[in-house]
Amino acid sequence: MSKGSGSAMRAENVADGAPDTVDPAVEALVQDIIGKVADRWTMLVLEALEEHGTLRFTQLGRIVSGISQKMLTQTVRRMEEDGLVTRTVHPVIPPHVDYALTPLGSSLSEAFCGVWVWAEKHRDEIEQARRRFSEASGKPRPA
Amino acid sequence: MSKGSGSAMRAENVADGAPDTVDPAVEALVQDIIGKVADRWTMLVLEALEEHGTLRFTQLGRIVSGISQKMLTQTVRRMEEDGLVTRTVHPVIPPHVDYALTPLGSSLSEAFCGVWVWAEKHRDEIEQARRRFSEASGKPRPA
DNA sequence: CCGTATCCTGTCCGATACTG
DNA sequence: CAGTATCGGACAGGATACGG
């Protein structure tokens, strides 16, 4: 999933009228971002921080119930790397680390909210479609 | 995304220490939908159909370059199951199958556009953040 | 041309144990 | 409390070959 995002290729000038010309670099980056954000844990951490503001490691782990330390660390690190969250270490005993969304992280949360709203709005249609599909295929309902 | 998001498996509930903005059940379903829809191939197929309209199996496979037949079939099947695309079989020889977006699929594409725009708009910030992170961590370029 | 079935590999993720 | 390291199971997904 980690594709060559290091490319300095710039093609923001999509001033043409052709809608079918999607820049490969942009497309790659978008896929990369989506891939990360759509991750089960990343999404939940994003939400948790959007809701509660600053949180500690353990707090985060409690809110995102079910996540392992490994995944929490990994998720949070990647989000930090992408500039979505800030990681503040207080050098005291016992250790104390705070996590918070950056403006970039907040804006992503907001942007992704559109898809969230869509899913919520159309979940009935989706379930209907699934049922219709199961009916037509003669297959039993998958879980 | 990753593997586990097959269906609404989130039976685990938080001890309600903090008020959630959304219903847990709805959240689970939305996560499920997001998980499927945000899939790398699903996204590309969605885009391809949004751009080109109706497409045949092989056409689709050519546009979404790099996808295997297995994944293409699987992706398209799931999208059909969720009511995002229509699958029209022309019983001729040789076989001829057309795929097209449903209104639901189009609306999803539109909703996803927000994230797409976000990624495009902020890709510089993200790359900067990554560079800064690499610098601070003393890590070499991750390919 | 379209789709399925089989094999095989890479990777994700949870559990556990240990350090500062 | 916060994080790292390692092991092992499970599954996604690519390649291939074959059926309709």
Coordinates of C-alpha atoms (C1' of nucleotides) in Angstrom, one line a residue:
Chain A
M1 CA 0.0 0.0 0.0
S2 CA 2.9 2.3 0.6
K3 CA 3.4 3.4 -2.8
G4 CA 6.0 5.8 -4.2
S5 CA 4.5 8.9 -2.6
G6 CA 7.9 10.5 -2.7
S7 CA 7.5 11.5 -6.2
A8 CA 7.9 15.2 -6.7
M9 CA 5.5 15.0 -9.6
R10 CA 3.2 18.0 -9.7
A11 CA 0.1 18.1 -11.8
E12 CA -2.4 20.1 -9.9
N13 CA -3.2 22.0 -13.0
V14 CA -6.1 20.0 -14.2
A15 CA -7.6 23.0 -15.9
D16 CA -8.9 21.0 -18.8
G17 CA -12.4 20.1 -19.3
A18 CA -11.8 16.4 -19.7
P19 CA -12.9 14.6 -16.5
D20 CA -11.4 11.3 -17.4
T21 CA -7.8 12.5 -17.0
V22 CA -6.8 11.5 -13.5
D23 CA -3.3 12.2 -12.6
P24 CA -1.4 9.0 -11.7
A25 CA 0.5 10.6 -8.9
V26 CA -2.6 12.1 -7.3
E27 CA -4.5 8.9 -7.8
A28 CA -1.7 6.9 -6.1
L29 CA -1.6 9.3 -3.2
V30 CA -5.4 9.2 -2.8
Q31 CA -5.4 5.5 -2.8
D32 CA -2.7 5.5 -0.3
I33 CA -4.6 7.9 2.0
I34 CA -7.9 6.1 1.6
G35 CA -6.1 2.8 2.3
K36 CA -4.8 4.2 5.6
V37 CA -7.8 6.1 6.6
A38 CA -10.3 3.4 5.8
D39 CA -8.3 1.1 8.1
R40 CA -10.5 -0.2 10.8
W41 CA -8.4 1.2 13.7
T42 CA -7.3 4.5 12.1
M43 CA -10.9 5.4 11.5
L44 CA -11.8 4.7 15.1
V45 CA -8.8 6.6 16.5
L46 CA -9.6 9.5 14.3
E47 CA -13.1 9.5 15.7
A48 CA -12.1 9.2 19.2
L49 CA -9.7 12.1 19.0
E50 CA -12.2 14.2 17.1
E51 CA -14.7 13.6 19.9
H52 CA -12.6 13.8 23.0
G53 CA -9.8 16.1 22.0
T54 CA -6.5 15.2 23.6
L55 CA -6.1 11.7 24.9
R56 CA -3.5 9.6 26.5
F57 CA -2.3 6.3 25.2
T58 CA -4.3 4.2 27.7
Q59 CA -7.4 6.4 27.3
L60 CA -7.3 5.9 23.6
G61 CA -6.9 2.2 24.0
R62 CA -9.9 2.1 26.3
I63 CA -12.1 4.1 23.9
V64 CA -11.1 2.1 20.9
S65 CA -12.0 -1.0 22.8
G66 CA -10.7 -4.2 21.3
I67 CA -7.5 -2.8 19.9
S68 CA -4.2 -4.3 20.9
Q69 CA -1.3 -2.2 22.1
K70 CA 0.5 -3.3 19.0
M71 CA -2.1 -2.0 16.7
L72 CA -2.8 1.1 18.7
T73 CA 0.9 2.1 18.6
Q74 CA 1.2 1.2 14.9
T75 CA -1.9 3.1 14.0
V76 CA -1.0 6.2 16.0
R77 CA 2.5 6.2 14.7
R78 CA 1.4 6.1 11.1
M79 CA -1.1 8.9 11.8
E80 CA 1.7 10.9 13.3
E81 CA 3.9 10.2 10.4
D82 CA 1.2 11.5 8.1
G83 CA 0.7 14.6 10.2
L84 CA -2.7 13.7 11.3
V85 CA -2.0 13.7 15.0
T86 CA 0.5 15.1 17.4
R87 CA 2.4 13.0 20.0
T88 CA 3.4 14.9 23.1
V89 CA 5.7 13.1 25.6
H90 CA 5.8 14.3 29.1
P91 CA 9.1 13.1 30.6
V92 CA 7.8 12.3 34.0
I93 CA 7.4 9.2 36.1
P94 CA 5.3 7.4 35.3
P95 CA 5.5 8.3 31.6
H96 CA 2.7 10.4 30.1
V97 CA 1.9 10.7 26.4
D98 CA -0.8 12.8 24.9
Y99 CA -2.3 12.5 21.5
A100 CA -4.3 15.1 19.7
L101 CA -5.6 15.8 16.2
T102 CA -3.8 18.3 14.0
P103 CA -5.8 20.7 11.9
L104 CA -4.9 18.4 9.0
G105 CA -6.3 15.4 10.9
S106 CA -9.5 17.4 11.7
S107 CA -10.0 18.3 8.1
L108 CA -9.6 14.7 7.1
S109 CA -12.2 13.7 9.6
E110 CA -14.5 16.3 8.3
A111 CA -13.9 15.3 4.7
F112 CA -14.4 11.6 5.5
C113 CA -17.6 12.6 7.2
G114 CA -19.2 12.8 3.8
V115 CA -18.7 9.1 3.2
W116 CA -19.9 8.4 6.7
V117 CA -23.1 10.3 6.1
W118 CA -23.6 8.6 2.8
A119 CA -23.2 5.1 4.4
E120 CA -25.6 6.1 7.1
K121 CA -28.1 7.5 4.7
H122 CA -28.1 4.6 2.3
R123 CA -27.7 1.7 4.6
D124 CA -31.3 0.7 4.0
E125 CA -30.8 0.6 0.3
I126 CA -27.7 -1.5 0.7
E127 CA -29.3 -4.0 2.9
Q128 CA -32.2 -4.2 0.5
A129 CA -29.8 -4.7 -2.4
R130 CA -28.1 -7.5 -0.5
R131 CA -31.3 -9.2 0.3
R132 CA -32.4 -9.0 -3.3
F133 CA -29.0 -10.4 -4.4
S134 CA -29.2 -13.3 -2.0
E135 CA -32.7 -14.0 -3.2
A136 CA -31.8 -13.9 -6.8
S137 CA -28.7 -16.1 -6.2
G138 CA -30.6 -18.5 -4.0
K139 CA -27.8 -18.2 -1.5
P140 CA -28.3 -17.9 2.2
R141 CA -27.5 -14.8 4.0
P142 CA -23.8 -14.3 4.6
A143 CA -23.4 -13.7 8.3
Chain B
M1 CA -8.5 -1.7 4.7
S2 CA -7.6 -5.0 6.2
K3 CA -9.1 -8.4 6.6
G4 CA -11.3 -8.6 9.6
S5 CA -14.0 -6.3 8.3
G6 CA -16.2 -9.0 6.8
S7 CA -19.3 -8.0 8.5
A8 CA -20.7 -6.3 11.6
M9 CA -18.6 -8.1 14.1
R10 CA -18.5 -5.4 16.7
A11 CA -20.4 -6.9 19.5
E12 CA -18.1 -5.4 22.0
N13 CA -19.5 -2.3 23.6
V14 CA -17.7 0.5 25.4
A15 CA -18.7 0.9 29.0
D16 CA -20.4 4.2 28.0
G17 CA -17.8 6.3 29.8
A18 CA -18.2 8.9 27.1
P19 CA -21.3 9.9 25.1
D20 CA -20.9 8.8 21.5
T21 CA -22.2 11.0 18.7
V22 CA -23.6 8.0 16.8
D23 CA -25.4 4.8 17.5
P24 CA -22.9 1.9 18.1
A25 CA -25.0 -0.4 15.8
V26 CA -25.0 2.2 13.1
E27 CA -21.4 2.8 13.6
A28 CA -20.6 -0.9 13.1
L29 CA -22.6 -1.0 9.9
V30 CA -21.1 2.2 8.6
Q31 CA -17.6 0.8 9.3
D32 CA -18.6 -2.3 7.4
I33 CA -19.7 -0.3 4.5
I34 CA -16.7 1.9 4.6
G35 CA -14.4 -1.1 4.8
K36 CA -15.8 -2.5 1.7
V37 CA -16.1 0.6 -0.3
A38 CA -12.8 2.0 0.6
D39 CA -11.1 -1.0 -0.8
R40 CA -8.4 -0.2 -3.3
W41 CA -10.0 -2.1 -6.2
T42 CA -13.5 -1.0 -5.4
M43 CA -12.5 2.5 -5.5
L44 CA -10.8 2.2 -8.8
V45 CA -13.7 0.3 -10.3
L46 CA -16.1 2.9 -9.0
E47 CA -14.0 5.6 -10.7
A48 CA -13.7 3.7 -13.9
L49 CA -17.5 3.3 -14.2
E50 CA -18.1 6.8 -13.2
E51 CA -15.9 8.0 -15.9
H52 CA -16.7 5.7 -18.8
G53 CA -20.2 4.7 -18.0
T54 CA -21.1 1.2 -19.1
L55 CA -18.1 -1.1 -19.4
R56 CA -17.5 -4.8 -20.2
F57 CA -15.5 -7.1 -18.0
T58 CA -12.4 -7.0 -20.1
Q59 CA -12.6 -3.2 -20.6
L60 CA -12.9 -2.8 -16.8
G61 CA -9.9 -5.0 -16.3
R62 CA -7.9 -3.0 -18.8
I63 CA -8.7 0.3 -17.2
V64 CA -8.1 -0.9 -13.7
S65 CA -4.7 -2.0 -14.8
G66 CA -3.0 -4.4 -12.5
I67 CA -6.0 -6.1 -11.1
S68 CA -6.3 -9.9 -11.4
Q69 CA -9.4 -11.6 -12.7
K70 CA -10.0 -13.0 -9.3
M71 CA -10.1 -9.6 -7.7
L72 CA -12.0 -8.0 -10.5
T73 CA -14.7 -10.6 -10.3
Q74 CA -14.8 -10.5 -6.5
T75 CA -14.9 -6.7 -6.4
V76 CA -17.6 -6.4 -9.0
R77 CA -19.6 -9.1 -7.3
R78 CA -19.6 -7.4 -4.0
M79 CA -20.4 -4.1 -5.6
E80 CA -23.4 -5.7 -7.3
E81 CA -24.4 -7.3 -4.0
D82 CA -24.3 -3.9 -2.3
G83 CA -26.4 -2.4 -5.1
L84 CA -23.6 -0.2 -6.4
V85 CA -23.4 -1.7 -9.9
T86 CA -25.6 -3.5 -12.3
R87 CA -24.5 -6.6 -14.1
T88 CA -26.0 -7.3 -17.5
V89 CA -25.4 -10.6 -19.2
H90 CA -25.9 -10.8 -23.0
P91 CA -26.4 -14.5 -23.8
V92 CA -24.5 -14.5 -27.0
I93 CA -21.4 -16.2 -28.3
P94 CA -18.9 -15.1 -27.3
P95 CA -20.4 -14.0 -23.9
H96 CA -20.8 -10.3 -23.3
V97 CA -21.3 -8.8 -19.9
D98 CA -21.9 -5.1 -19.2
Y99 CA -21.3 -3.3 -15.9
A100 CA -22.7 0.1 -15.0
L101 CA -23.1 2.2 -11.9
T102 CA -26.5 2.4 -10.2
P103 CA -27.7 5.7 -8.8
L104 CA -26.6 4.4 -5.5
G105 CA -23.1 3.8 -6.9
S106 CA -23.0 7.2 -8.4
S107 CA -24.0 8.9 -5.2
L108 CA -21.2 7.0 -3.4
S109 CA -18.8 8.1 -5.9
E110 CA -19.9 11.7 -5.4
A111 CA -19.6 11.3 -1.6
F112 CA -16.1 9.9 -1.9
C113 CA -15.2 12.8 -4.0
G114 CA -14.8 14.8 -0.8
V115 CA -12.1 12.6 0.4
W116 CA -10.5 12.6 -3.0
V117 CA -10.5 16.4 -3.0
W118 CA -9.1 16.5 0.5
A119 CA -6.2 14.2 -0.4
E120 CA -5.4 16.2 -3.5
K121 CA -5.6 19.5 -1.6
H122 CA -3.4 18.3 1.3
R123 CA -1.0 16.0 -0.3
D124 CA 1.8 18.5 0.1
E125 CA 1.2 18.8 3.8
I126 CA 1.2 15.0 4.1
E127 CA 4.4 14.6 2.2
Q128 CA 6.0 17.4 4.3
A129 CA 4.8 15.7 7.5
R130 CA 6.3 12.5 6.3
R131 CA 9.6 14.1 5.5
R132 CA 9.7 15.9 8.8
F133 CA 8.9 12.6 10.6
S134 CA 11.6 10.8 8.8
E135 CA 14.0 13.6 9.6
A136 CA 13.1 13.6 13.3
S137 CA 13.3 9.9 13.6
G138 CA 16.5 9.6 11.8
K139 CA 15.0 7.0 9.6
P140 CA 16.0 6.7 5.9
R141 CA 13.6 7.2 3.1
P142 CA 11.0 4.4 3.2
A143 CA 11.4 3.7 -0.5
Chain C
dC1 C1' -15.2 -13.8 -23.6
dC2 C1' -16.5 -14.5 -18.8
dG3 C1' -16.0 -16.8 -14.6
dT4 C1' -14.5 -20.4 -11.2
dA5 C1' -11.2 -23.4 -8.6
dT6 C1' -6.8 -24.4 -6.8
dC7 C1' -2.4 -23.4 -5.0
dC8 C1' 0.8 -20.5 -2.7
dT9 C1' 2.8 -16.4 -0.8
dG10 C1' 3.0 -12.0 1.7
dT11 C1' 1.0 -9.6 5.2
dC12 C1' -1.9 -8.3 9.0
dC13 C1' -3.0 -8.9 13.6
dG14 C1' -3.4 -10.8 18.3
dA15 C1' -0.9 -12.7 22.3
dT16 C1' 2.9 -12.7 25.1
dA17 C1' 7.1 -11.2 27.3
dC18 C1' 10.3 -7.7 28.3
dT19 C1' 12.5 -2.6 28.8
dG20 C1' 12.6 2.4 30.4
Chain D
dC1 C1' 2.4 4.0 31.9
dA2 C1' 4.2 3.6 27.3
dG3 C1' 6.4 1.1 24.0
dT4 C1' 9.2 -2.7 21.6
dA5 C1' 10.3 -7.6 19.9
dT6 C1' 9.0 -12.0 18.6
dC7 C1' 6.1 -15.9 17.5
dG8 C1' 2.3 -18.0 15.2
dG9 C1' -2.3 -18.3 13.1
dA10 C1' -5.4 -16.5 9.6
dC11 C1' -6.7 -14.4 5.6
dA12 C1' -6.2 -11.4 1.4
dG13 C1' -4.8 -11.6 -3.0
dG14 C1' -1.8 -12.9 -7.3
dA15 C1' -0.8 -16.7 -10.8
dT16 C1' -2.4 -20.3 -13.2
dA17 C1' -5.5 -23.7 -15.4
dC18 C1' -9.8 -25.1 -16.6
dG19 C1' -15.2 -25.0 -17.6
dG20 C1' -19.4 -22.6 -19.9

